[in-house]
Coordinates of C-alpha atoms in Angstrom, one line a residue:
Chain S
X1032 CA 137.1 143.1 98.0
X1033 CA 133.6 143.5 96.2
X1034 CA 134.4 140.6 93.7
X1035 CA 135.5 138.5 96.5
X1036 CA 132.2 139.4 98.6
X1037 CA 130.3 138.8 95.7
X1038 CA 132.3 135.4 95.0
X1039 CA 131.9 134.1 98.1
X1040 CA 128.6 134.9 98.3
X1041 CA 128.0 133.5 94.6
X1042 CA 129.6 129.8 96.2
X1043 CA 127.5 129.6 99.2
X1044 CA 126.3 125.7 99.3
X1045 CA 122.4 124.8 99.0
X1046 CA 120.8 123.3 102.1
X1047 CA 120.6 119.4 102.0
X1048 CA 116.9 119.8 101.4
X1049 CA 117.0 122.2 98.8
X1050 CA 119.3 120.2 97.1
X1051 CA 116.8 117.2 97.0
X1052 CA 114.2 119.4 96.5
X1053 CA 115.6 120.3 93.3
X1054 CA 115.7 116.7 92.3
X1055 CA 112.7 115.6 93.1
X1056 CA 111.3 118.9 91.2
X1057 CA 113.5 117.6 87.8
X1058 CA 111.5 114.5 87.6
X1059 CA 108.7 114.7 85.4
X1060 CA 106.2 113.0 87.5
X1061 CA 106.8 115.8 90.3
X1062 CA 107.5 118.9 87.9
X1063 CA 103.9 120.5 88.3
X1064 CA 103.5 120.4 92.0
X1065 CA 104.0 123.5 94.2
X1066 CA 107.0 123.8 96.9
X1067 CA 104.7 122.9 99.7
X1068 CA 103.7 119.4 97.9
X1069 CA 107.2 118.9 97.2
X1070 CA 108.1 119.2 101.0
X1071 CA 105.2 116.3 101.3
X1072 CA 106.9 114.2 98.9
X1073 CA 110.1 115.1 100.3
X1074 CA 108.6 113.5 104.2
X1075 CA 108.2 109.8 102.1
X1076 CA 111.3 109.6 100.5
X1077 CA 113.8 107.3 101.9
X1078 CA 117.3 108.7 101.1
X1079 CA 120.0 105.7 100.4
X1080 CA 123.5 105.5 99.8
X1081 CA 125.2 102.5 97.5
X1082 CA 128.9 101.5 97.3
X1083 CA 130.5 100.9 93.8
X1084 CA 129.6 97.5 92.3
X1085 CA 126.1 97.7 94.5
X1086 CA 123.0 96.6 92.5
X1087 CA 120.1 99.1 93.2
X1088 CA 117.7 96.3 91.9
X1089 CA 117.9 93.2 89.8
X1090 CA 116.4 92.5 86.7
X1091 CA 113.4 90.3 87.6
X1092 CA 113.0 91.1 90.5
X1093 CA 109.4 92.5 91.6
X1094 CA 109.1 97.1 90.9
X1095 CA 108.3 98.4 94.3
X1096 CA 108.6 102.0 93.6
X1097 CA 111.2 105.0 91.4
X1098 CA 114.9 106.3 92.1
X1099 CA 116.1 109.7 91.7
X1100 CA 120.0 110.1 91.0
X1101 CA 121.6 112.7 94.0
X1102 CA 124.9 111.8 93.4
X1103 CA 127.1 109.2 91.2
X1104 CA 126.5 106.6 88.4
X1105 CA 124.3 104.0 87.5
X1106 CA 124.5 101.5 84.7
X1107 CA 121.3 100.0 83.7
X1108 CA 121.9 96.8 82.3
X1109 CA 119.8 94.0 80.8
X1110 CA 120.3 90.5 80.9
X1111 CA 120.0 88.4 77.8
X1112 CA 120.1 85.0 77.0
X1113 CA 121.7 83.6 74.0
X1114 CA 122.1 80.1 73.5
X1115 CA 124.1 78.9 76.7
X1116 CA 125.7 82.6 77.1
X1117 CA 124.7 84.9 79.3
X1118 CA 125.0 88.5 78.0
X1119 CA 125.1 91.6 79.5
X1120 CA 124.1 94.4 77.7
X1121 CA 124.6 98.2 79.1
X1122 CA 121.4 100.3 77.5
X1123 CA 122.1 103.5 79.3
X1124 CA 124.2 105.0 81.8
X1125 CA 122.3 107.7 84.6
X1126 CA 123.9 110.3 86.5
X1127 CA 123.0 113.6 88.8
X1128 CA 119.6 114.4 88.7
X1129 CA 118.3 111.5 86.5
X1130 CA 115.5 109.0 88.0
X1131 CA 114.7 105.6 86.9
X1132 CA 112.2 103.4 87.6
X1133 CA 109.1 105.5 87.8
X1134 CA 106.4 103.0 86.2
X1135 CA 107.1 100.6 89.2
X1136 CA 104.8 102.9 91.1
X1137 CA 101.7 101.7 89.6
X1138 CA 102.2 98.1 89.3
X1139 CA 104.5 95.2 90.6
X1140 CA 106.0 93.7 87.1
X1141 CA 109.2 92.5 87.1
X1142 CA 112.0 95.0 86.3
X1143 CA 112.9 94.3 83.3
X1144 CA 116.8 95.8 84.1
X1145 CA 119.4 95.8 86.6
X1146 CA 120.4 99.3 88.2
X1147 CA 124.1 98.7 89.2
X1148 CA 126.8 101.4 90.6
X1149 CA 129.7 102.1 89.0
X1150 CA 130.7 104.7 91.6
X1151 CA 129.8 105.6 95.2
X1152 CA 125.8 106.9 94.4
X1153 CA 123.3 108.9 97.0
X1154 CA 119.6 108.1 95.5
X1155 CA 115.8 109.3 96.8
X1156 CA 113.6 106.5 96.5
X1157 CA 109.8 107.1 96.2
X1158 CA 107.6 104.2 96.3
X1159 CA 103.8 102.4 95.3
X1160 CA 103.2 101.8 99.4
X1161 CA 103.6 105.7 100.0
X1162 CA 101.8 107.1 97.1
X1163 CA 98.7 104.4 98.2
X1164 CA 98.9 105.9 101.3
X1165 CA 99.4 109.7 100.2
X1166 CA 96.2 109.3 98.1
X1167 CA 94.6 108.1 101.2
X1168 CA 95.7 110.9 103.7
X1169 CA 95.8 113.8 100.7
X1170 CA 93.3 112.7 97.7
X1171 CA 94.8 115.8 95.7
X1172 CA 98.3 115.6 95.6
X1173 CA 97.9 111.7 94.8
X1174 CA 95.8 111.9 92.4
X1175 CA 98.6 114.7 90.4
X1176 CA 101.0 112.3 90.8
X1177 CA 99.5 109.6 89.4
X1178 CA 97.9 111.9 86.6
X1179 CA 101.6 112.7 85.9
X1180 CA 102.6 109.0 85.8
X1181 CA 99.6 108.6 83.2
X1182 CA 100.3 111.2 81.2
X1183 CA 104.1 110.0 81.3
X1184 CA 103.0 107.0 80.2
X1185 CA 100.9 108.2 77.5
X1186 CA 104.0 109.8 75.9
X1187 CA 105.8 106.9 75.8
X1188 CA 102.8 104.9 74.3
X1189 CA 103.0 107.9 71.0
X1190 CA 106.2 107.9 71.1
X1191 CA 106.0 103.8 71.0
X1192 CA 102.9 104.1 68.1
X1193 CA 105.0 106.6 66.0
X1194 CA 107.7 104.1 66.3
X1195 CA 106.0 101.1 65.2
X1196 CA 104.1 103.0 62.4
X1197 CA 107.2 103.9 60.8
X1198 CA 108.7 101.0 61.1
X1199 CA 105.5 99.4 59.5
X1200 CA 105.8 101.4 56.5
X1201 CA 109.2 101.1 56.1
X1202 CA 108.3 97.2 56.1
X1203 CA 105.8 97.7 53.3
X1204 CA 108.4 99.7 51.2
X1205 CA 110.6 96.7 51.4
X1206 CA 107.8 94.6 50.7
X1207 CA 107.3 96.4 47.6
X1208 CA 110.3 96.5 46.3
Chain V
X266 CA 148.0 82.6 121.0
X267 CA 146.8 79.7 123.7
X268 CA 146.1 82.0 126.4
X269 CA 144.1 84.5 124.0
X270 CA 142.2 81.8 122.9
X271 CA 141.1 80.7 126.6
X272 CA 140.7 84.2 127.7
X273 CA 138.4 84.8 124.4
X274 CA 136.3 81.9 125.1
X275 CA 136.5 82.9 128.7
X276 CA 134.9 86.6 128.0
X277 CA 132.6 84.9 125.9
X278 CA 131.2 82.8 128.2
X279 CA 131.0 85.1 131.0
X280 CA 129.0 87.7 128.3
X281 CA 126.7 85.0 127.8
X282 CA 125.8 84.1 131.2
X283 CA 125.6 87.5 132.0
X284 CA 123.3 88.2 129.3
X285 CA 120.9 85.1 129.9
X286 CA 120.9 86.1 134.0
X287 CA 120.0 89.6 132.5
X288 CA 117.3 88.5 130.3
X289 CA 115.7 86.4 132.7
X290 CA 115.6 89.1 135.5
X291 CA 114.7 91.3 133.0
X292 CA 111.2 89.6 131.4
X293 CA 108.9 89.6 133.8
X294 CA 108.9 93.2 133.7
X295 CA 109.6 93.2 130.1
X296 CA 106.0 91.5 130.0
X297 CA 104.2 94.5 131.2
X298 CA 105.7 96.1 128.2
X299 CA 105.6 93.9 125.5
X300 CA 102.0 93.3 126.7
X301 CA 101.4 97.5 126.4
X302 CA 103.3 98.1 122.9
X303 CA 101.4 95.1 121.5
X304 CA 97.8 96.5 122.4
X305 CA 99.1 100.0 121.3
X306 CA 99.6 98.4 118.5
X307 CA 96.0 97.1 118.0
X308 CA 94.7 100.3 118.6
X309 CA 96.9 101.9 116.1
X310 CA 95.6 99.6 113.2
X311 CA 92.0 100.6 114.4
X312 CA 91.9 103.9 114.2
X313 CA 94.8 104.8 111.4
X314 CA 92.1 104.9 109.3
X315 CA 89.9 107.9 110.9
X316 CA 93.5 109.6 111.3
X317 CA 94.0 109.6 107.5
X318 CA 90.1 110.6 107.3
X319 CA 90.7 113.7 109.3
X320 CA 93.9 114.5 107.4
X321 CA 92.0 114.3 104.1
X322 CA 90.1 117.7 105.8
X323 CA 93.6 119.2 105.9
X324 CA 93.9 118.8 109.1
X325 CA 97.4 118.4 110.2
X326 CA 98.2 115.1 111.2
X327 CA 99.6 115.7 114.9
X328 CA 95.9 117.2 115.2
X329 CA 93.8 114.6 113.5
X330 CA 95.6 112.5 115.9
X331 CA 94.7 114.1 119.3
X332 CA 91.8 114.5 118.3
X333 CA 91.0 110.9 117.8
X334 CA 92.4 109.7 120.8
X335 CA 90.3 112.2 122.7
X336 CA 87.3 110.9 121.2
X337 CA 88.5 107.8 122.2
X338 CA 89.0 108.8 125.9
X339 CA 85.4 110.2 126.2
X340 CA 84.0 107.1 124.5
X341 CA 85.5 105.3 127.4
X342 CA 85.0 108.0 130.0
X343 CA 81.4 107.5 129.3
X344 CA 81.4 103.8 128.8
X345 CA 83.1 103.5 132.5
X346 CA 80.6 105.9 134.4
X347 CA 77.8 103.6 132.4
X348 CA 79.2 100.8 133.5
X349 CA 80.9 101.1 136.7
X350 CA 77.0 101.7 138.1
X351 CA 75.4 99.1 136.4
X352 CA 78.4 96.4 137.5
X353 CA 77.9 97.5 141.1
X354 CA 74.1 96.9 141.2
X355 CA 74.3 93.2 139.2
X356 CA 77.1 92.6 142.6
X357 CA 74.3 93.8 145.1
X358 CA 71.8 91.5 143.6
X359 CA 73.7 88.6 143.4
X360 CA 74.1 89.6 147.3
X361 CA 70.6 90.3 147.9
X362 CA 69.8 87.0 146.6
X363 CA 71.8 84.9 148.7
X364 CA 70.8 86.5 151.5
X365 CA 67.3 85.1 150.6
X366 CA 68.5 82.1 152.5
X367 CA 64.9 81.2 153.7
X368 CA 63.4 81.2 149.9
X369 CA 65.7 79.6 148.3
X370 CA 65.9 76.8 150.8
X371 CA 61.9 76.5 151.0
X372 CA 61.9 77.0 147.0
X373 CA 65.0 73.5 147.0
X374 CA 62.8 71.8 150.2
X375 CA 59.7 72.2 148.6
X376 CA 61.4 70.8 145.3
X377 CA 62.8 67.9 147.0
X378 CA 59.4 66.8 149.0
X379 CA 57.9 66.8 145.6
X380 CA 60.6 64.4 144.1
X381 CA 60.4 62.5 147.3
X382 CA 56.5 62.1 147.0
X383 CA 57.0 60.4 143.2
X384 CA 59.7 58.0 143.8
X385 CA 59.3 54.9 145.3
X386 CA 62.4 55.6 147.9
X387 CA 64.2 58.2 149.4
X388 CA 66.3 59.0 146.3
X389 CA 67.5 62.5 147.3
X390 CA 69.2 62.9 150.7
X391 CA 67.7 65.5 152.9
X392 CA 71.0 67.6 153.4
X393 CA 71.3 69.5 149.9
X394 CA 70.0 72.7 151.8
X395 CA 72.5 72.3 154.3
X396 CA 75.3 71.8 151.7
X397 CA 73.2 75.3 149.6
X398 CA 73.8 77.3 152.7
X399 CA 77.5 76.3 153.2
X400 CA 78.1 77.5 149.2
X401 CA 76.5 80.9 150.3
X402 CA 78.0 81.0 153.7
X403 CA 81.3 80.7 151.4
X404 CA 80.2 83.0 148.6
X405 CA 79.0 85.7 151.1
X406 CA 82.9 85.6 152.4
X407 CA 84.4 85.6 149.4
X408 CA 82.1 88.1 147.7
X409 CA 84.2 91.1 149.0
X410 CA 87.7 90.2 148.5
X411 CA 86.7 88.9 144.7
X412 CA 84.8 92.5 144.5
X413 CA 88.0 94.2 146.1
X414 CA 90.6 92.0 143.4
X415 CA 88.5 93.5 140.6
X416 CA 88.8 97.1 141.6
X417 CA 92.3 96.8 142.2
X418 CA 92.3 95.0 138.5
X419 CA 90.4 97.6 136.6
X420 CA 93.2 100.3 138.4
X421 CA 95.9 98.6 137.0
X422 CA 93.9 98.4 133.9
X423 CA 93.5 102.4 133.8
X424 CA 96.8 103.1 134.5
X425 CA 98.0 100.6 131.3
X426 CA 95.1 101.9 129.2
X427 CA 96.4 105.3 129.7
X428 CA 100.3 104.3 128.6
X429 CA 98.7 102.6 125.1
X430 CA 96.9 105.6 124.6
X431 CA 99.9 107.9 124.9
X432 CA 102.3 105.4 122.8
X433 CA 99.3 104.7 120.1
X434 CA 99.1 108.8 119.7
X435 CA 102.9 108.8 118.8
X436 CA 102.6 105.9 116.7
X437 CA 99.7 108.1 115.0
X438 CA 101.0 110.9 114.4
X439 CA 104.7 109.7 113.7
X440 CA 104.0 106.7 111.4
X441 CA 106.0 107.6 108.5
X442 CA 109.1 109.2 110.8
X443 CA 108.8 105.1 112.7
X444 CA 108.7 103.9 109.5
X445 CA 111.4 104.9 108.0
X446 CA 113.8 104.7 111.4
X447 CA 112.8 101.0 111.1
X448 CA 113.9 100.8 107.4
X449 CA 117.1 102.8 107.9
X450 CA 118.2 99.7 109.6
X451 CA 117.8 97.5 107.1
X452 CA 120.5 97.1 104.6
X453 CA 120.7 98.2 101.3
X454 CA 121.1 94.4 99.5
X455 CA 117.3 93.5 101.7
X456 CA 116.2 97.3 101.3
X457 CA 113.5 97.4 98.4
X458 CA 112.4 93.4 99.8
X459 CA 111.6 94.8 103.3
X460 CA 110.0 97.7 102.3
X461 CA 107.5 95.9 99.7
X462 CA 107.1 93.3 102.5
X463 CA 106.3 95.7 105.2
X464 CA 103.7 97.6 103.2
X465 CA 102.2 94.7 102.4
X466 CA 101.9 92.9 106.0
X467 CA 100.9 96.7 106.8
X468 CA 98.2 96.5 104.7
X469 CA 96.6 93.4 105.8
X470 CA 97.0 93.5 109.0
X471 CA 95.1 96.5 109.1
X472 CA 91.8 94.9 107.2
X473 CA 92.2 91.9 109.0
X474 CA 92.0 93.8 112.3
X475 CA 89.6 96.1 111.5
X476 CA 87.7 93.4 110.4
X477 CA 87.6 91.6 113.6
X478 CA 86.7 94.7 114.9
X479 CA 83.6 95.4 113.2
X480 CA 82.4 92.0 113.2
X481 CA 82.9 92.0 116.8
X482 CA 81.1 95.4 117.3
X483 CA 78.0 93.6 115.2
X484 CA 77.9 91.0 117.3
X485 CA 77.3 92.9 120.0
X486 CA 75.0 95.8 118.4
X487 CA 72.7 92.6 117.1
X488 CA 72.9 90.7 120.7
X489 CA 71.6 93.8 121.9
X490 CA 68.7 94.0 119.9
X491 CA 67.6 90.3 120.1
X492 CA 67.4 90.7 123.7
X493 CA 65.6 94.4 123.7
X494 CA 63.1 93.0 121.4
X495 CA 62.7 89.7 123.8
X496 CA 62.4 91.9 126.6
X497 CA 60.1 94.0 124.5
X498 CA 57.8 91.5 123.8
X499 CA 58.0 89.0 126.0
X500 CA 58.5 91.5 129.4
X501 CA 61.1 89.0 130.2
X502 CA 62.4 91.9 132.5
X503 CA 66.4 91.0 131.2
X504 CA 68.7 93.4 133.0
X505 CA 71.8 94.9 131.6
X506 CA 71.4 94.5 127.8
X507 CA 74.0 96.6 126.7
X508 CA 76.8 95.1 129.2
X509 CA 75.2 91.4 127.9
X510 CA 75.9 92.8 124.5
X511 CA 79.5 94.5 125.0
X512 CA 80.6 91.2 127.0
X513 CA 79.4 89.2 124.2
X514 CA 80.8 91.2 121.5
X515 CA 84.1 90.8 122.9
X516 CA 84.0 87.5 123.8
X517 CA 83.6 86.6 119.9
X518 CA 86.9 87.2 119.6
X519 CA 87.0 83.6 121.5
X520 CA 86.3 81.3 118.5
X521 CA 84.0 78.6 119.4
X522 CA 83.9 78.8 123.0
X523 CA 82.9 82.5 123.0
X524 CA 79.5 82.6 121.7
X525 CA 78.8 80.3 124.6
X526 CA 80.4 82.5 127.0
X527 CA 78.7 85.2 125.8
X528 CA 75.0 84.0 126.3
X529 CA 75.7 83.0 129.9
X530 CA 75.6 86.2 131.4
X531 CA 72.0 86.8 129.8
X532 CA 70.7 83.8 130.5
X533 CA 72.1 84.1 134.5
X534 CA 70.0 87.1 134.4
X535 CA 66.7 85.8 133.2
X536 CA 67.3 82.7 136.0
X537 CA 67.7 86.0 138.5
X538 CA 65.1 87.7 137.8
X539 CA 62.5 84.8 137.6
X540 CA 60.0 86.6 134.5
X541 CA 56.9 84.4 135.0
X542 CA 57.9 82.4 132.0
X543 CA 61.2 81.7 132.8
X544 CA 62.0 78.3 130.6
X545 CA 60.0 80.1 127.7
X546 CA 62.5 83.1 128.1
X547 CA 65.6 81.3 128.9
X548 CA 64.9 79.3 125.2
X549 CA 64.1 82.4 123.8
X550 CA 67.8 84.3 125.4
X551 CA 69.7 80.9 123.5
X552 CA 67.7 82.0 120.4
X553 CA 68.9 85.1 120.6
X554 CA 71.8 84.1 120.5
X555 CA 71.8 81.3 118.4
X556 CA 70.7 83.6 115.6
X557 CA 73.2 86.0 116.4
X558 CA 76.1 83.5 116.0
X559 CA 74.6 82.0 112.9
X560 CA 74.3 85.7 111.3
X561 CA 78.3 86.0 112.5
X562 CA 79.6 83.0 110.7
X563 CA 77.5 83.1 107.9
X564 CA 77.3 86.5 107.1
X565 CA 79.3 89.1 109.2
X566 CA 82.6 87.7 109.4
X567 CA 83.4 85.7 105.9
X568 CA 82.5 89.1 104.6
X569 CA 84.3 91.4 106.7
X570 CA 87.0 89.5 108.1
X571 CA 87.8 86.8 105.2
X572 CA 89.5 83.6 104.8
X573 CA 93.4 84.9 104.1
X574 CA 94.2 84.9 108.1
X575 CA 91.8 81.7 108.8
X576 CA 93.6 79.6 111.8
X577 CA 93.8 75.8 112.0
X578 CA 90.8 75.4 114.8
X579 CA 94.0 73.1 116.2
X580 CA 96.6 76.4 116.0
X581 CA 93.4 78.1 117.4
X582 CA 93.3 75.8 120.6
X583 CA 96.8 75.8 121.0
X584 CA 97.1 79.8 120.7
X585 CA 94.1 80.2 123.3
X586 CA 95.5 78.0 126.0
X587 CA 98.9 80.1 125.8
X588 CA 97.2 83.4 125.6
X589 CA 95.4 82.2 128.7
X590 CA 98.2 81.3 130.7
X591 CA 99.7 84.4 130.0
X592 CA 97.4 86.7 130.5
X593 CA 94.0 85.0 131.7
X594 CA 90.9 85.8 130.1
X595 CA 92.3 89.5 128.2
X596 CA 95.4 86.8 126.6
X597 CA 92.8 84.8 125.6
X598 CA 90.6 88.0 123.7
X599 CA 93.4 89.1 121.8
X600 CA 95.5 85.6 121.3
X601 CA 93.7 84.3 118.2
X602 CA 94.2 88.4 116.7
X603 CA 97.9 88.1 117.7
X604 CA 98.5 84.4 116.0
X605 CA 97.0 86.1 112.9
X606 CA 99.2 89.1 112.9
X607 CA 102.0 86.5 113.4
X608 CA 100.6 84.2 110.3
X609 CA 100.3 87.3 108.3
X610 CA 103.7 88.4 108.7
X611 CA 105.6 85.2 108.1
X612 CA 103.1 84.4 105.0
X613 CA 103.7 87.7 103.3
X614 CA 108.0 87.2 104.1
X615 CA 107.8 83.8 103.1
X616 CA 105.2 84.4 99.8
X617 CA 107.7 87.5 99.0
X618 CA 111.0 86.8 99.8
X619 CA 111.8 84.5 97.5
X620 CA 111.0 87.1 95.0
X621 CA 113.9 88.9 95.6
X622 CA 116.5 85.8 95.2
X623 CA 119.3 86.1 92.8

């Protein structure tokens, strides 16, 4: 009887919101900011569902804003010319609680990938129009997201140097040799 | 298979009659409507901005947004028991001054002897005063029903005023919730195009409007004080220089026929009034005016309205004779603002659209 109780209790289902709540606290961009905030972020997100074989977005096509995974499987996939063949090439493959896109909020370059669904897939998606407008209404909570989304990017640009410095030197061992 | 065929195209047809009957029964009244949301609208663009001002004070946003549109309603409040006074004595002098039948008739007699005396023959027949006391016999008559039309106007005016302020409150404080009903519809191949699109329309739309808005607002504010410093100086004795001002602000929503319309009204007043230099203050009033509306286009609206929602003078000729005939003089005020909400929409969908192709 207790381990039943306790079992049953142990299996009771999150709300809806504290499930996306959860995701939208497991991005990176979002991870600092307190419950309340998270609710605010939580009014501008515009929850979508996609069948399998739907494209999320298309390579080339103008960023407009980031998508966090609720449920299913996305492929992101990059186009590449060779010759007079097309090739698709799958770099990586997204699931529950993953996001993508997240640069797209500061600027309206082309994606550079396609987001397709292999599977039935429930996404948040968070976008440049809505953070212009939260940094408007709530000058705070804008300005830590986009803080985030700098700092983000400043990772990615180390990360990036690092890359290239090895790579450098590796070149000039070659070089040498 | 025959007879479903017939009996489709039957149903068919009897849906679309019914449906055209219905829609032309229904728009007249859908006019009234259309004509509220649309200025609800407007006033949503204007004053979005002071909402999100309020809500940077952490101010929830339901509050920030009652408490704008009770500013909004004591503005007017206090406009109207300005006003309403000062509209009622401009009617009684226009009264009292055709009553002044004996004056004005000596002052046109006296002016025609005069002509009389210089020309060689009898030029100007002797009947104009006869013909000046018919047109005030007339006006007299008409005076009170055109007074009586007005008031029944400016109630039917309140009464709409007060449904665009209730709507423009919920579009206020429900933006985001209208927003995203509106993108729910839209499906998921067309969803990330019609969101970038909206925001962006959104966007302009609201500088271009608030644009208008200010420029209009200057127009006024600097009417005003051309003609307070020519009564000033001059002791022209102008009456009503704020509603001068407020009429002519308004009417500079009227390209190129509104900066006319607006001066009339001040120079009908110095004409009233007869200063002891009336020509000298009459050219002085078109001055005024003529300054003002050289400030407007060269300075007031290139910088706050600019040049991305500029109108064909032909589309803005077109667009005024329509809004007229729909809604007189208040479709003509707010037609050449509606054709550039309508050029800004389809410019950003067409500009953006094709972005989104294969």
């Amino acid at each position: 009887m207790t381990s039943v109780l306790w079992r049953s209790i142990g299996r009771k289902e999150k709300t809806r919101e504290e499930i996306m709540m959860e995701a939208l606290h497991n991005v990176n961009i979002f991870r600092n900011l307190s419950h309340k905030e998270l609710k605010e972020v939580l009014d501008l997100v515009y929850q979508r569902v996609y069948k399998k074989g739907d494209y999320i977005f298309k390579q080339g096509h103008p960023g407009n804003g980031m998508y966090i995974i609720l449920k299913g499987t996305i492929q992101i996939i990059q186009e590449k010319v060779e010759g007079d063949t097309k090739k698709e090439e799958i770099l990586v493959t997204l699931h529950s609680g993953d996001f993508l896109g997240e640069i797209s909020l500061l600027d309206e370059a082309p994606r550079s990938a396609s987001a397709y669904c292999t599977e039935l897939t429930e996404v948040l998606g968070f976008f440049r129009g809505d953070l212009l407008d939260l940094l408007n209404r709530k000058p705070e909570l804008g300005s830590k997201i986009v803080l985030n989304i700098a700092r983000v990017l400043g990772e990615r640009l180390r990360v990036t140097n690092q890359l290239l410095a090895e790579l450098q030197e590796k070149q000039q061992k070659e070089d040498e040799s | 298979m025959s007879l479903t065929e017939n009996q489709r195209f039957i149903t068919r047809l009897i849906l679309f009659i019914v449906l055209a009957a219905g829609f032309i029964l229904i728009l007249p009244r859908l006019q009234t409507i259309i004509t509220v949301i649309v200025i609800s609208i407007l006033m949503f663009t204007l004053l979005d901005p002071f909402v999100d001002k309020l809500e940077r004070f952490k101010i929830p946003r339901a509050l920030s947004a009652l408490m704008v549109i009770l500013v909004i309603l004591l503005l007017i409040a206090f406009g109207v028991s300005r006003i309403v006074p000062l509209v009622e004595n401009a009617a009684q002098q226009i009264s009292q001054s055709f009553s002044v039948e004996n004056t004005l008739n000596d002052r046109v007699q006296s002016g025609i002897d005069f002509l009389n005396s210089k020309l060689p023959v009898n030029a100007i027949t002797t009947d104009i005063p006869e013909k000046i006391n018919e047109l005030t016999e007339n006006l007299k008559q008409k005076l009170p029903g055109l007074l009586m039309g007005a008031g029944k106007g400016l109630i039917n005016a309140f009464s709409g005023f007060f449904f665009v302020l209730f709507i423009t409150f919920f579009f206020l404080k429900d933006e985001r919730a209208i927003k995203k009903g509106i993108i729910r519809l839209v499906p998921n191949k067309h969803f990330e195009m019609s969101l970038n699109i909206m925001d962006k329309i959104q966007r302009q739309l609201s500088s271009y409007l608030q644009g208008l808005f200010l420029a209009a607002t200057s127009v006024g504010v600097t009417s005003i004080i051309g003609l307070f410093l020519v009564n000033t100086i001059f002791d022209a004795g102008i009456n009503y220089i704020v509603l001068i001002g407020i009429w002519a602000g308004f009417a500079n929503l009227i390209p190129y026929v509104g900066p006319t319309a607006g001066a009339i009204p001040a120079i009908l007043s110095v004409l009233m009034s007869q200063p002891p230099n009336t020509l000298l203050i009459v050219v002085l009033v078109i001055g005024v005016f003529a300054f003002v509306q050289f400030l407007d286009n060269t300075f007031i609206s290139p910088y706050l309205v600019g040049k991305s929602v500029e109108l064909h003078p032909l589309i803005v000729f077109i667009v005024l004779i329509i809004g007229g005939n729909l809604m007189g003089l208040l479709g003509m005020m707010f037609a050449v603002p509606v054709a550039g909400i309508i050029k800004v929409t389809f410019g950003e969908i067409i500009t953006n659209a094709p972005k989104y192709q294969t």
